[in-house]
Short mmCIF file of C-alpha atoms in Angstrom, two decimals:
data_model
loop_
_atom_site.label_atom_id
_atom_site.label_comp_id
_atom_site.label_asym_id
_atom_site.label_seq_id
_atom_site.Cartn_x
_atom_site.Cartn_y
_atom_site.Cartn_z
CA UNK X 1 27.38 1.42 9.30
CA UNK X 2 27.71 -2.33 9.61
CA UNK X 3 28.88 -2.80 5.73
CA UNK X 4 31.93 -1.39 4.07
CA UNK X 5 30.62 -0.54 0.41
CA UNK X 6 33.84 0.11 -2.42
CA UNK X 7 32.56 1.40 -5.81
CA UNK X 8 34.33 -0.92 -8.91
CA UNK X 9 34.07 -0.72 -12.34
CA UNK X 10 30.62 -1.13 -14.79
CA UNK X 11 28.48 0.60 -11.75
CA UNK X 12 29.42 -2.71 -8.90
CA UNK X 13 30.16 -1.81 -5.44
CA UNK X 14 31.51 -5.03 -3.33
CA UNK X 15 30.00 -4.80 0.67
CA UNK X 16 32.70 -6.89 2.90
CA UNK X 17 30.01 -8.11 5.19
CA UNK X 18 28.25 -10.43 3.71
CA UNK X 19 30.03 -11.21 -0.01
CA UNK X 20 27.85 -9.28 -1.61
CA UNK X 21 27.89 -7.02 -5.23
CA UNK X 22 26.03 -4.54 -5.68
CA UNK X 23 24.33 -3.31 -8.87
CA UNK X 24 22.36 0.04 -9.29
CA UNK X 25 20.37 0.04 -12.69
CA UNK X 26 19.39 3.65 -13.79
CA UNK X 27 15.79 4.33 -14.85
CA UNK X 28 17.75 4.13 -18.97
CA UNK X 29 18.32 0.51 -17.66
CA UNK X 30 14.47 -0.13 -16.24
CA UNK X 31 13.94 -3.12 -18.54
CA UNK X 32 16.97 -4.73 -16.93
CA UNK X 33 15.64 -3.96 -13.70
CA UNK X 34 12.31 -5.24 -14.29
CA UNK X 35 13.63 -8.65 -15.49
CA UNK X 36 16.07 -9.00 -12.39
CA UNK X 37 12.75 -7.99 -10.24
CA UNK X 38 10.85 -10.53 -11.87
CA UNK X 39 12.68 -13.85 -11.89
CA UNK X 40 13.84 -13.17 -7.87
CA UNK X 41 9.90 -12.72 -7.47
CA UNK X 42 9.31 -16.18 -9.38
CA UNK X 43 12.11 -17.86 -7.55
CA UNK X 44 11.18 -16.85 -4.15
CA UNK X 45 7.53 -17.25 -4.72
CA UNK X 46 6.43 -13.89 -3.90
CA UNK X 47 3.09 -13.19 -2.24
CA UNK X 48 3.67 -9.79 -1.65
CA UNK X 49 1.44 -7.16 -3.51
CA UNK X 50 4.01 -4.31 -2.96
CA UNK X 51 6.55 -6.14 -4.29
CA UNK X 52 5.11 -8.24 -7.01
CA UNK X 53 6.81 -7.11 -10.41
CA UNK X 54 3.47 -6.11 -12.17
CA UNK X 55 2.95 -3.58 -9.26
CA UNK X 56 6.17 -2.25 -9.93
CA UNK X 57 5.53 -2.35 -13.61
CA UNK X 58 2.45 -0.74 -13.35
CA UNK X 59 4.08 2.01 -11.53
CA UNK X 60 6.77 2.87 -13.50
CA UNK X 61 5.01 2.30 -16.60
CA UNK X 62 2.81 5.42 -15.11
CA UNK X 63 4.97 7.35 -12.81
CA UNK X 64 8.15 6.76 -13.78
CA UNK X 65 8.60 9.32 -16.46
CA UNK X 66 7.59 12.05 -13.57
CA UNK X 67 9.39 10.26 -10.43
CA UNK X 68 13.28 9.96 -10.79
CA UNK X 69 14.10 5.98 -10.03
CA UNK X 70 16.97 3.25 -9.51
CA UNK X 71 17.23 -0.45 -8.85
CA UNK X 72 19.89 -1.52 -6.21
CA UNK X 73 20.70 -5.10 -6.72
CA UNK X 74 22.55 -7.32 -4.44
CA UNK X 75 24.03 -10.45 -5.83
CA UNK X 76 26.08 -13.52 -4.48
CA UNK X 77 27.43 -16.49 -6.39
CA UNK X 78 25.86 -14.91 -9.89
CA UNK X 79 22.24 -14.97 -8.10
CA UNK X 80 20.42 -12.13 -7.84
CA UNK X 81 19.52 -12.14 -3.92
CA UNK X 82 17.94 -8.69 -3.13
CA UNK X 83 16.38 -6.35 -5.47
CA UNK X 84 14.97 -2.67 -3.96
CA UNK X 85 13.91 0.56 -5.77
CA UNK X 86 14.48 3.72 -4.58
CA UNK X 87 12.71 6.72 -6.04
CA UNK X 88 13.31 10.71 -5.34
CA UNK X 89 9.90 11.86 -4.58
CA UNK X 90 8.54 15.07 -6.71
CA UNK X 91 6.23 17.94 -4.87
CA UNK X 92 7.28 16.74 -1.24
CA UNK X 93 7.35 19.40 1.70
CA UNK X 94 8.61 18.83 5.06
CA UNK X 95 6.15 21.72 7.33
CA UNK X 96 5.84 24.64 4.89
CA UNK X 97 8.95 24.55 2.70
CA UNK X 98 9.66 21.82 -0.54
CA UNK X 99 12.23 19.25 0.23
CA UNK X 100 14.08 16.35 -1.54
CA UNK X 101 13.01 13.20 -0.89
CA UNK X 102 14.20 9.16 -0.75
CA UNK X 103 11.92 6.66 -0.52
CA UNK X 104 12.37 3.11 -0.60
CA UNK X 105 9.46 1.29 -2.86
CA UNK X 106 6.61 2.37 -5.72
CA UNK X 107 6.31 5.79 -3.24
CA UNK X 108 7.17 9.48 -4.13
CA UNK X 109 4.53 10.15 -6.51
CA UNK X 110 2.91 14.20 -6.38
CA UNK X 111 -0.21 14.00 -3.66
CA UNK X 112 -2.77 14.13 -6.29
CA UNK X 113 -2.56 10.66 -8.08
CA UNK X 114 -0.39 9.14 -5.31
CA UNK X 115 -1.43 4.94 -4.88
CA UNK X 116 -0.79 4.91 -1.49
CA UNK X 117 1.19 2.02 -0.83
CA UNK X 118 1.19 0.07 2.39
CA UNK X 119 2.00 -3.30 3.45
CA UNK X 120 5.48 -2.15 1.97
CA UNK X 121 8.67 -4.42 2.21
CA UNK X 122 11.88 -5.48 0.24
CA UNK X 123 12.04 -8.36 -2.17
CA UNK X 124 15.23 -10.42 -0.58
CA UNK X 125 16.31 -13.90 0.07
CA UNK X 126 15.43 -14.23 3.83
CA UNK X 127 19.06 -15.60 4.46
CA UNK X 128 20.59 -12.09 2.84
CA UNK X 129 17.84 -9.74 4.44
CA UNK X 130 20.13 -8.10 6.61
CA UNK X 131 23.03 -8.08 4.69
CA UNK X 132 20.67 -7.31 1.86
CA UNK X 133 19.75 -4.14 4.43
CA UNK X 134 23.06 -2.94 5.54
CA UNK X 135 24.11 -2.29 1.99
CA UNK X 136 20.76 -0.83 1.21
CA UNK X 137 21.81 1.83 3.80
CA UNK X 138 24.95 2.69 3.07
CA UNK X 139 24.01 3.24 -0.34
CA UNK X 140 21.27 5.61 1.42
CA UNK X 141 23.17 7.64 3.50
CA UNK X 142 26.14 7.97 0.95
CA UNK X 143 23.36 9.64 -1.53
CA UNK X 144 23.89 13.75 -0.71
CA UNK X 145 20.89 14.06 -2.96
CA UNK X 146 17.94 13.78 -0.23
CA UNK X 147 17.28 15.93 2.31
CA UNK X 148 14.56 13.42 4.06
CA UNK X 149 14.27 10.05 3.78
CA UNK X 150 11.13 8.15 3.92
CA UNK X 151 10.01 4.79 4.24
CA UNK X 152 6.01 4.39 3.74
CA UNK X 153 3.67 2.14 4.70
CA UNK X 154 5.41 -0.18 5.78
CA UNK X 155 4.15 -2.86 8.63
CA UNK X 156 5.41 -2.44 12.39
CA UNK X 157 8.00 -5.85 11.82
CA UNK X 158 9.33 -5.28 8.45
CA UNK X 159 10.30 -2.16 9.81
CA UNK X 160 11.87 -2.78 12.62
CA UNK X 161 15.41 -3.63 11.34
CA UNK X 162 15.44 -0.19 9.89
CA UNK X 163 15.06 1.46 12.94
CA UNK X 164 18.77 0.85 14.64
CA UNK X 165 19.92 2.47 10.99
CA UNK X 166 18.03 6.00 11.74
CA UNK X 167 17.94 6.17 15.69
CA UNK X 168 16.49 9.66 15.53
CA UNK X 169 13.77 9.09 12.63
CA UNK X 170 10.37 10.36 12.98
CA UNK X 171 8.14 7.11 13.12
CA UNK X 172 4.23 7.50 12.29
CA UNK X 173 1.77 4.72 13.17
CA UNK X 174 -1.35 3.93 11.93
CA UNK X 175 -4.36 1.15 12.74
CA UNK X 176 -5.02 -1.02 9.90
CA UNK X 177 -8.30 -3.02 10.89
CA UNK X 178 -9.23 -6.32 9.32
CA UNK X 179 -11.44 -9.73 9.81
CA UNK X 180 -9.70 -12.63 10.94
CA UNK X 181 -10.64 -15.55 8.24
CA UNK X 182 -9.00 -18.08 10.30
CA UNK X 183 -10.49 -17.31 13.78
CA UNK X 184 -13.90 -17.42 12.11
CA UNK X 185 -12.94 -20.37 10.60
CA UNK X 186 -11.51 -22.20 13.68
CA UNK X 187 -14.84 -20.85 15.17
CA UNK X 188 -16.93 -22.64 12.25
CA UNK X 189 -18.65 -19.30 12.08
CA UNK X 190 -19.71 -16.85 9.43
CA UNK X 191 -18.54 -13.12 8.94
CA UNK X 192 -21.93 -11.44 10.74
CA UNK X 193 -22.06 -14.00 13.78
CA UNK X 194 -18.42 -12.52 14.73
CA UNK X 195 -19.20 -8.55 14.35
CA UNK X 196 -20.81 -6.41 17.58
CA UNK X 197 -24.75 -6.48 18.10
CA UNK X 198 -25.27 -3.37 16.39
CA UNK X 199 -23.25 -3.76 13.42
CA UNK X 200 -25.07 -7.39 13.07
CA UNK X 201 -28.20 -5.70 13.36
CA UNK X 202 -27.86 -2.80 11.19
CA UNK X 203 -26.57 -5.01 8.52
CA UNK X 204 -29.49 -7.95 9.03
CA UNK X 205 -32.27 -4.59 8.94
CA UNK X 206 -30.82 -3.33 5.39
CA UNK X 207 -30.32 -5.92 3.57
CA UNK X 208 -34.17 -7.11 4.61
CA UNK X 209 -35.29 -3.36 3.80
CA UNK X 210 -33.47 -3.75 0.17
CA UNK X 211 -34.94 -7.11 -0.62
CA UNK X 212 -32.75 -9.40 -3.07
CA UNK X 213 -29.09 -8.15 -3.62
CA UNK X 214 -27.04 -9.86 -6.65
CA UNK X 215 -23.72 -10.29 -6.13
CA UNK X 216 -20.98 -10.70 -8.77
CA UNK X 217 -16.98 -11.52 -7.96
CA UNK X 218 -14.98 -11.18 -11.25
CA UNK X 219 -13.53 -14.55 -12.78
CA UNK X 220 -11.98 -13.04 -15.79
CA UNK X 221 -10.59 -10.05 -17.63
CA UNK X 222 -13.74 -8.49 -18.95
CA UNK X 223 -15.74 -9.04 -16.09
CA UNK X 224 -13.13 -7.68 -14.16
CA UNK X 225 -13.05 -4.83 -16.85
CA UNK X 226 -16.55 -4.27 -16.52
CA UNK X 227 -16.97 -3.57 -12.40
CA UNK X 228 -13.89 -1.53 -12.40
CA UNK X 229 -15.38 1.00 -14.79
CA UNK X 230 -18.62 0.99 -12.69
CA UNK X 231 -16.59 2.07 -9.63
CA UNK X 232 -14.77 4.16 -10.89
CA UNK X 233 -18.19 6.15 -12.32
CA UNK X 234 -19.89 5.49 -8.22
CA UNK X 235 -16.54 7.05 -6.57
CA UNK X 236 -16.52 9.99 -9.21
CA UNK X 237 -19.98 10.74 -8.89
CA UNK X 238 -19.57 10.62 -5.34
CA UNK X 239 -16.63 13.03 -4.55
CA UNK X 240 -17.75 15.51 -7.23
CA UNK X 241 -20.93 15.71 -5.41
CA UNK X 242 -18.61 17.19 -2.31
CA UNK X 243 -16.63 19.20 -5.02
CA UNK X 244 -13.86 16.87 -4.63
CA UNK X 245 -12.12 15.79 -7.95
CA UNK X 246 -11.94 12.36 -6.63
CA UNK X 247 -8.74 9.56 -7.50
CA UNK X 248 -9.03 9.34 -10.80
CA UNK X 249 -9.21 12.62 -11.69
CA UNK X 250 -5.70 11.81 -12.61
CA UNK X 251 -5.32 9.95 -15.30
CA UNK X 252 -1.55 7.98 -14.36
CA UNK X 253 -3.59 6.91 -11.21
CA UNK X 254 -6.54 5.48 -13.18
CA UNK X 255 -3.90 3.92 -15.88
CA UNK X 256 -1.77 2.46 -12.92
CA UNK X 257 -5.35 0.55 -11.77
CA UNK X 258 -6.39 -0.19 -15.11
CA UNK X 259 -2.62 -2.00 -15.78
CA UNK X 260 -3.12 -3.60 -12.57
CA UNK X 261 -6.31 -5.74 -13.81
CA UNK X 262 -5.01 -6.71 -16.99
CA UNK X 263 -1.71 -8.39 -15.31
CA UNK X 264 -3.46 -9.56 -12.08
CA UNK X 265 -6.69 -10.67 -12.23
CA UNK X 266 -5.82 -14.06 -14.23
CA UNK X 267 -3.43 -14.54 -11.40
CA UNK X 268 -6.25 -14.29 -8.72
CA UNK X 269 -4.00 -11.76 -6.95
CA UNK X 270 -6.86 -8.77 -7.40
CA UNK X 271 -10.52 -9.38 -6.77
CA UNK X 272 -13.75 -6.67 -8.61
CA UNK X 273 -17.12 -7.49 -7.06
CA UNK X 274 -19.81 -5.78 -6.85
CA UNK X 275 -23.68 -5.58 -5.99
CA UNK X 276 -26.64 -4.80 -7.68
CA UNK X 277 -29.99 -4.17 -6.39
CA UNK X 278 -32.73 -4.42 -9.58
CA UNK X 279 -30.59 -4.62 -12.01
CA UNK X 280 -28.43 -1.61 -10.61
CA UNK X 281 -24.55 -1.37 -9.75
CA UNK X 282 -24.94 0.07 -5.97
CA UNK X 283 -21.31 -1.06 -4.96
CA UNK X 284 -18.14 -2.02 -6.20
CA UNK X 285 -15.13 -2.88 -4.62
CA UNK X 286 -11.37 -3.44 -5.74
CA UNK X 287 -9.25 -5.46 -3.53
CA UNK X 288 -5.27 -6.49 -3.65
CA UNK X 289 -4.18 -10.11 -2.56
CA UNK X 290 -0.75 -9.43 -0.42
CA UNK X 291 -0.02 -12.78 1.25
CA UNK X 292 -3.48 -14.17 0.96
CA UNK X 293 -4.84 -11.38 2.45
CA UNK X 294 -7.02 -9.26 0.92
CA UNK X 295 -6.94 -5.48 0.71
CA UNK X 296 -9.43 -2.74 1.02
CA UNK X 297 -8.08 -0.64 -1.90
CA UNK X 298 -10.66 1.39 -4.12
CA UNK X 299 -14.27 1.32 -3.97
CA UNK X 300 -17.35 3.39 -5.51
CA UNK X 301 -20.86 3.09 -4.16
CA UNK X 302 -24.34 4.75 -5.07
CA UNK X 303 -25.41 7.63 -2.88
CA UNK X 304 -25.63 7.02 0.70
CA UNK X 305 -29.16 8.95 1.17
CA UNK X 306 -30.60 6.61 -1.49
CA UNK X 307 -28.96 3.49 -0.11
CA UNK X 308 -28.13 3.95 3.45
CA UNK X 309 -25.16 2.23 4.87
CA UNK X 310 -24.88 0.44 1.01
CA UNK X 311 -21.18 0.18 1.51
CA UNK X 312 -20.88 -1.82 4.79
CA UNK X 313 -23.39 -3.88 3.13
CA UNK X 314 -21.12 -4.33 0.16
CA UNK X 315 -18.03 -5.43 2.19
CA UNK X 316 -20.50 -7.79 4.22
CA UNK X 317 -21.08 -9.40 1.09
CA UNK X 318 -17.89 -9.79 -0.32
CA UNK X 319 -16.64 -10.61 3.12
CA UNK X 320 -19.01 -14.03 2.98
CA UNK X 321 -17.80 -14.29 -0.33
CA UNK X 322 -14.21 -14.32 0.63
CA UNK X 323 -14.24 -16.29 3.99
CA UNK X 324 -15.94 -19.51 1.57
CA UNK X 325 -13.10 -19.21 -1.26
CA UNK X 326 -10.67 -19.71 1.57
CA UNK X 327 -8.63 -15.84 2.03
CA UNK X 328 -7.29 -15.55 5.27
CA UNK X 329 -7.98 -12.38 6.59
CA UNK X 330 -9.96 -8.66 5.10
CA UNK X 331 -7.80 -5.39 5.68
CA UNK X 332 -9.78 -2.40 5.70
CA UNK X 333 -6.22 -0.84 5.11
CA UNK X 334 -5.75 3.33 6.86
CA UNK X 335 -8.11 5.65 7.52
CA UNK X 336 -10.51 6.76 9.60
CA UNK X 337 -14.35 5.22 8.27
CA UNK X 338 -16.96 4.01 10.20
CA UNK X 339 -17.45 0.82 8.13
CA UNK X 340 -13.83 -0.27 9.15
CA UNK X 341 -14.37 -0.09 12.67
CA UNK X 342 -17.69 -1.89 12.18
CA UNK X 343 -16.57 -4.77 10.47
CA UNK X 344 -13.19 -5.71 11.54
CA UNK X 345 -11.65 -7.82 14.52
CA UNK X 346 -8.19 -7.26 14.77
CA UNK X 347 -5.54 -4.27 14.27
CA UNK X 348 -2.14 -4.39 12.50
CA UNK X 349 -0.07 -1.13 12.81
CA UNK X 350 1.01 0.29 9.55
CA UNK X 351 4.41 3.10 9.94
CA UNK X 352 5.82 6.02 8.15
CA UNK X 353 9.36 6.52 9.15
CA UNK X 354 10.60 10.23 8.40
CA UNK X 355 14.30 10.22 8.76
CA UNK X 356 15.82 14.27 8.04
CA UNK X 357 19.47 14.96 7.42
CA UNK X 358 20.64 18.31 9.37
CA UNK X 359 19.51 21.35 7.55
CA UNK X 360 18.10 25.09 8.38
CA UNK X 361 14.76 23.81 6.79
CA UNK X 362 14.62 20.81 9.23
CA UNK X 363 15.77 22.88 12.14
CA UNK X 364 13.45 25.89 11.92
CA UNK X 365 10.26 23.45 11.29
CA UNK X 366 11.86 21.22 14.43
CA UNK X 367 11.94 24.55 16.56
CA UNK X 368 8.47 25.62 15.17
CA UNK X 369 6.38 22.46 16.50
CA UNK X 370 8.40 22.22 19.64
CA UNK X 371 6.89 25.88 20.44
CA UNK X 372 3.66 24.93 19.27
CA UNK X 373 3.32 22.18 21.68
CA UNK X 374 4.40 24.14 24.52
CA UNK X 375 2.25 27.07 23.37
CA UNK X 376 -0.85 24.41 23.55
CA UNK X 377 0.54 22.46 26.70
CA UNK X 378 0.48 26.08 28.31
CA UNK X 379 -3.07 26.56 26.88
CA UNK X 380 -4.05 23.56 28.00
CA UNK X 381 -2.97 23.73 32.06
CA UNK X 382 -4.99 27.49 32.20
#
């Protein structure tokens, strides 16, 4: 590694590279951790969703009594300068057989309940990122505890510095679609006059065939309060209909969202809206501001064979909505819906790097997909 790291007394390791201490605060010492987290957030004016403290909060307020945790602070001249945390992730399985995992950021959670994070990065001074970085990785690989390492959701530059650190890491990449704001803008154009015929016409045919939609974009807490129970009710109603318990069946995820609003929403860093149609909820949506951006995170919509195509109308909407109060771009986020594709101009590339130390577990499930890929390259050829 680039970085020399020498352990000292009270829990501070010095790093010769870049006159750095280090700090690790236990998950005893979260309320340390948390303060530390906040004021570097303040002081750097923060934009970041991932890394603003009240996601953080919100996370271990929920998950943290499930999800072992640290902080790793780096400080120079008696100023914090770097801040990460690194969790050991619970229920994690590397092909068939249960593994233990690092992950750097709110990540690690079980499956079921997991928020999904992406758009992932550190909180550091820019001038200390990569000392900030080599430290971060020493500390990383000195840890015996993991067996795979994981960094998730993180975008394609904010993870490039990590890759020349674990040269033989399994990278995953994933399209993130979104609307440019600012093209449309420097076009003097609206959302619909910038989507594909189709789309454009589909949209102009349904909202004609529904007649008068209201729309509503929270301004305060109840309002806020209000919408997010209505989606939550549409998305239940909706995946129990498939016989799917839906995401917030479990009850830290729906506490970790209902945190969320209560901290953010004053801020203007998470936008509720939904529509009605006669006096009916027939979409909601719950989007994260990360760098003026906005986020596609949860949504719940009426029935799709009562309301065809009801939620690309309700992004439509909210997309006019959002292009007026001056947002810069709409990120559908991963996954594979058709209302993404429809709606969205550009692609950002989203990674999961999978980093595994040596091990018989890692080896046989290495030597098992190698021999499934021949086996179907084979069947392939015939």
């Amino acid at each position: 590694m680039q970085s020399t790291l020498t352990q000292n007394e009270n829990n501070v390791t010095q790093t010769s590279s870049a006159a750095l201490t280090w700090r690790t605060y236990t998950a005893s010492e979260a309320s340390e951790g948390l303060n530390m987290w906040s004021r570097l957030s303040h002081r750097l004016e923060n934009s970041s969703m991932a890394t603003h403290p009240a996601w953080v909060q919100s996370w271990i307020d929920n998950y943290g009594d499930e999800v072992p945790f640290r902080f790793l602070v780096g400080e120079a001249d008696d100023q914090v300068r770097g801040i990460a945390l690194l969790t050991a992730g619970i229920e994690q399985k590397y092909g068939p057989f249960p593994v233990k995992t690092l992950h750097v950021g709110t990540a690690g959670e079980a499956l079921q309940g997991t928020i999904k994070v992406e758009y992932n990065r550190l909180l550091v001074e820019p001038e200390y990122s990569q000392a900030f970085l080599n430290g971060l990785v020493n500390t990383i690989s000195n840890d015996t505890s993991w067996e795979v390492f994981n960094l998730d959701g993180f975008a394609e530059d904010e993870l490039r510095p990590w890759k020349t650190h674990f040269p033989n890491s399994a990278i995953r990449y994933r399209d993130s679609l979104y609307f440019d704001f600012e093209e449309a803008r420097e076009k003097n154009s609206d959302v619909i006059s910038q989507l594909g015929k189709s789309t454009r016409s589909n949209i102009r045919r349904r909202i004609k065939k529904l007649g008068k939609l209201e729309t509503e974009w929270a301004t305060n807490l109840a309002q806020g309060a209000e919408i997010f129970e209505e989606l939550v009710e549409l998305h239940q109603e909706r995946w129990n209909a498939t016989g799917e318990p839906g995401a917030f069946a479990n009850p830290k995820f729906l506490n970790f969202q209902r945190q969320l609003i209560v901290q953010l929403i004053a801020e203007e860093k998470l936008v509720l809206f939904r529509v009605r149609h006669e006096s009916k909820t027939v979409g909601c949506l719950m989007l994260l501001v990360d760098q003026n951006r906005m986020l596609d995170y949860l949504s719940g919509f009426e029935s799709f064979e009562k309301y065809p195509s009801i939620g690309l109308i309700t992004h439509y909407l909210c997309m006019e909505e959002a292009l007026k109060r001056g947002f810069s771009a709409y990120d559908f986020l991963v996954g594979e819906k058709q209302h993404k594709n429809n709606l969205s101009t550009h692609c950002n590339q989203l990674c999961w790097l999978t980093f595994n130390r040596p091990s018989l577990k890692t080896k046989t499930v290495k030597t098992y997909r190698k021999m499934k890929r021949f086996i179907q390259g084979t069947s392939a050829t015939q």
